[in-house]
Each structure stands twice: as structure tokens, then as C-alpha cells.
Amino acid sequence: MLAMINKNEQFHKGSKQIDIRGKMCPLTFVYTKLALEELGKGTILEVYLDFPPALKNVPESCKRQGIAELLEIKKHQSDKPEWIMILKKL
């Protein structure tokens, strides 16, 4: 199940967030795609993840399917490797 998080640390005003830490490919893309389908064009999605291959696979799949573009990947402050992938719905 998608874990929606609503933290005060949004990187983009009005963005939506999903937390898919603990998920592996191809589920990382499936959860991201489902979240993007609920958003309007131009909306920003912040994806919290910890599976390194998803840093390449998710943006490539989004681009290939024409559903989102990668804006940025940020290292998330944590005691283990985690990132925040910033996507813009097309």
C-alpha cells in the first residue's frame, strides 16, 4: 500500500509525496505510476526511496511511458542510504 506522507519538509510547494522505502523494482515504478495517475498535469511528486536501482529505473520508465520527467534526486537525511526523487507529471 502507498504510504502518503505529509511532512513540513516539502521541496516544492503543493507537491505530493509517497514513501516507497523498502520496495524493490519493479514495484518502485508501479507505486510511482499509480501515484502519478492521481495527479494533474504539472504536479510535482516527491518519491522517498531506498532502493538504488530505482534511481535509474523509475525515471527511465516514466520517460518511456511519457508520464513524468525527472527534475532532481536529493540525498535524504537518514542513517542509511535514502533519496528523494522529484518528478513532474506530464
PDB file of C-alpha atoms in Angstrom:
ATOM      1  CA  MET A   1       0.000   0.000   0.000  1.00  0.00           C
ATOM      2  CA  LEU A   2       1.223   3.511  -0.746  1.00  0.00           C
ATOM      3  CA  ALA A   3       2.252   5.394   2.329  1.00  0.00           C
ATOM      4  CA  MET A   4       1.419   9.046   1.791  1.00  0.00           C
ATOM      5  CA  ILE A   5       3.496  11.329   3.929  1.00  0.00           C
ATOM      6  CA  ASN A   6       2.671  14.896   4.695  1.00  0.00           C
ATOM      7  CA  LYS A   7       5.778  16.449   6.162  1.00  0.00           C
ATOM      8  CA  ASN A   8       6.660  20.096   6.502  1.00  0.00           C
ATOM      9  CA  GLU A   9       9.819  19.437   4.508  1.00  0.00           C
ATOM     10  CA  GLN A  10       8.209  19.634   1.064  1.00  0.00           C
ATOM     11  CA  PHE A  11      10.761  20.674  -1.510  1.00  0.00           C
ATOM     12  CA  HIS A  12       8.141  22.053  -3.890  1.00  0.00           C
ATOM     13  CA  LYS A  13       5.050  23.958  -2.793  1.00  0.00           C
ATOM     14  CA  GLY A  14       1.905  21.962  -3.461  1.00  0.00           C
ATOM     15  CA  SER A  15       3.782  18.756  -4.189  1.00  0.00           C
ATOM     16  CA  LYS A  16       2.563  15.298  -3.239  1.00  0.00           C
ATOM     17  CA  GLN A  17       4.732  12.683  -1.550  1.00  0.00           C
ATOM     18  CA  ILE A  18       4.884   8.917  -1.479  1.00  0.00           C
ATOM     19  CA  ASP A  19       7.110   6.784   0.694  1.00  0.00           C
ATOM     20  CA  ILE A  20       8.204   3.588  -1.051  1.00  0.00           C
ATOM     21  CA  ARG A  21      11.194   2.820   1.144  1.00  0.00           C
ATOM     22  CA  GLY A  22      11.530  -0.932   1.487  1.00  0.00           C
ATOM     23  CA  LYS A  23      10.112  -1.582  -2.016  1.00  0.00           C
ATOM     24  CA  MET A  24      12.211  -3.021  -4.856  1.00  0.00           C
ATOM     25  CA  CYS A  25      11.908  -2.842  -8.632  1.00  0.00           C
ATOM     26  CA  PRO A  26       9.576  -3.262 -10.402  1.00  0.00           C
ATOM     27  CA  LEU A  27       7.276  -2.268  -7.519  1.00  0.00           C
ATOM     28  CA  THR A  28       9.061   1.070  -7.159  1.00  0.00           C
ATOM     29  CA  PHE A  29       7.814   2.056 -10.617  1.00  0.00           C
ATOM     30  CA  VAL A  30       4.346   0.553 -10.090  1.00  0.00           C
ATOM     31  CA  TYR A  31       3.762   2.602  -6.920  1.00  0.00           C
ATOM     32  CA  THR A  32       5.185   5.730  -8.554  1.00  0.00           C
ATOM     33  CA  LYS A  33       2.995   5.305 -11.641  1.00  0.00           C
ATOM     34  CA  LEU A  34      -0.138   4.774  -9.532  1.00  0.00           C
ATOM     35  CA  ALA A  35       0.621   7.961  -7.580  1.00  0.00           C
ATOM     36  CA  LEU A  36       1.252   9.931 -10.786  1.00  0.00           C
ATOM     37  CA  GLU A  37      -2.059   8.765 -12.262  1.00  0.00           C
ATOM     38  CA  GLU A  38      -3.877  10.532  -9.415  1.00  0.00           C
ATOM     39  CA  LEU A  39      -2.152  13.858 -10.090  1.00  0.00           C
ATOM     40  CA  GLY A  40      -2.903  16.666 -12.508  1.00  0.00           C
ATOM     41  CA  LYS A  41      -0.534  17.733 -15.271  1.00  0.00           C
ATOM     42  CA  GLY A  42       2.404  19.749 -13.940  1.00  0.00           C
ATOM     43  CA  THR A  43       2.058  18.480 -10.365  1.00  0.00           C
ATOM     44  CA  ILE A  44       5.259  17.582  -8.534  1.00  0.00           C
ATOM     45  CA  LEU A  45       5.638  14.156  -6.920  1.00  0.00           C
ATOM     46  CA  GLU A  46       8.317  13.581  -4.281  1.00  0.00           C
ATOM     47  CA  VAL A  47       9.203   9.892  -4.034  1.00  0.00           C
ATOM     48  CA  TYR A  48      11.062   8.748  -0.905  1.00  0.00           C
ATOM     49  CA  LEU A  49      13.008   5.582  -1.728  1.00  0.00           C
ATOM     50  CA  ASP A  50      15.940   3.467  -0.597  1.00  0.00           C
ATOM     51  CA  PHE A  51      16.456   1.006  -3.481  1.00  0.00           C
ATOM     52  CA  PRO A  52      19.443   2.270  -5.538  1.00  0.00           C
ATOM     53  CA  PRO A  53      18.487   0.671  -8.902  1.00  0.00           C
ATOM     54  CA  ALA A  54      15.179   2.603  -8.773  1.00  0.00           C
ATOM     55  CA  LEU A  55      17.129   5.867  -9.105  1.00  0.00           C
ATOM     56  CA  LYS A  56      17.738   4.886 -12.727  1.00  0.00           C
ATOM     57  CA  ASN A  57      14.797   2.585 -13.489  1.00  0.00           C
ATOM     58  CA  VAL A  58      11.899   4.768 -12.308  1.00  0.00           C
ATOM     59  CA  PRO A  59      12.830   7.929 -14.260  1.00  0.00           C
ATOM     60  CA  GLU A  60      13.603   5.883 -17.391  1.00  0.00           C
ATOM     61  CA  SER A  61      10.239   4.102 -17.194  1.00  0.00           C
ATOM     62  CA  CYS A  62       8.396   7.377 -16.581  1.00  0.00           C
ATOM     63  CA  LYS A  63      10.093   8.959 -19.591  1.00  0.00           C
ATOM     64  CA  ARG A  64       9.487   5.922 -21.815  1.00  0.00           C
ATOM     65  CA  GLN A  65       5.769   5.962 -20.957  1.00  0.00           C
ATOM     66  CA  GLY A  66       5.517   9.756 -21.194  1.00  0.00           C
ATOM     67  CA  ILE A  67       4.028  10.189 -17.725  1.00  0.00           C
ATOM     68  CA  ALA A  68       6.658  12.230 -15.868  1.00  0.00           C
ATOM     69  CA  GLU A  69      10.027  13.891 -16.123  1.00  0.00           C
ATOM     70  CA  LEU A  70      12.803  13.745 -13.549  1.00  0.00           C
ATOM     71  CA  LEU A  71      13.595  17.133 -12.035  1.00  0.00           C
ATOM     72  CA  GLU A  72      16.058  16.159  -9.335  1.00  0.00           C
ATOM     73  CA  ILE A  73      17.297  13.452  -6.975  1.00  0.00           C
ATOM     74  CA  LYS A  74      18.251  14.542  -3.464  1.00  0.00           C
ATOM     75  CA  LYS A  75      20.055  12.579  -0.782  1.00  0.00           C
ATOM     76  CA  HIS A  76      17.665  12.221   2.166  1.00  0.00           C
ATOM     77  CA  GLN A  77      18.980  12.855   5.672  1.00  0.00           C
ATOM     78  CA  SER A  78      18.993   9.401   7.244  1.00  0.00           C
ATOM     79  CA  ASP A  79      21.248   6.879   8.937  1.00  0.00           C
ATOM     80  CA  LYS A  80      21.021   4.661   5.820  1.00  0.00           C
ATOM     81  CA  PRO A  81      21.092   5.359   2.064  1.00  0.00           C
ATOM     82  CA  GLU A  82      17.832   7.082   1.093  1.00  0.00           C
ATOM     83  CA  TRP A  83      16.851   9.529  -1.622  1.00  0.00           C
ATOM     84  CA  ILE A  84      14.030  11.821  -2.646  1.00  0.00           C
ATOM     85  CA  MET A  85      13.226  11.663  -6.342  1.00  0.00           C
ATOM     86  CA  ILE A  86      11.405  14.742  -7.633  1.00  0.00           C
ATOM     87  CA  LEU A  87       9.190  14.082 -10.646  1.00  0.00           C
ATOM     88  CA  LYS A  88       6.902  16.376 -12.642  1.00  0.00           C
ATOM     89  CA  LYS A  89       3.721  14.877 -14.086  1.00  0.00           C
ATOM     90  CA  LEU A  90       3.449  15.349 -17.869  1.00  0.00           C
TER      91      LEU A  90
END
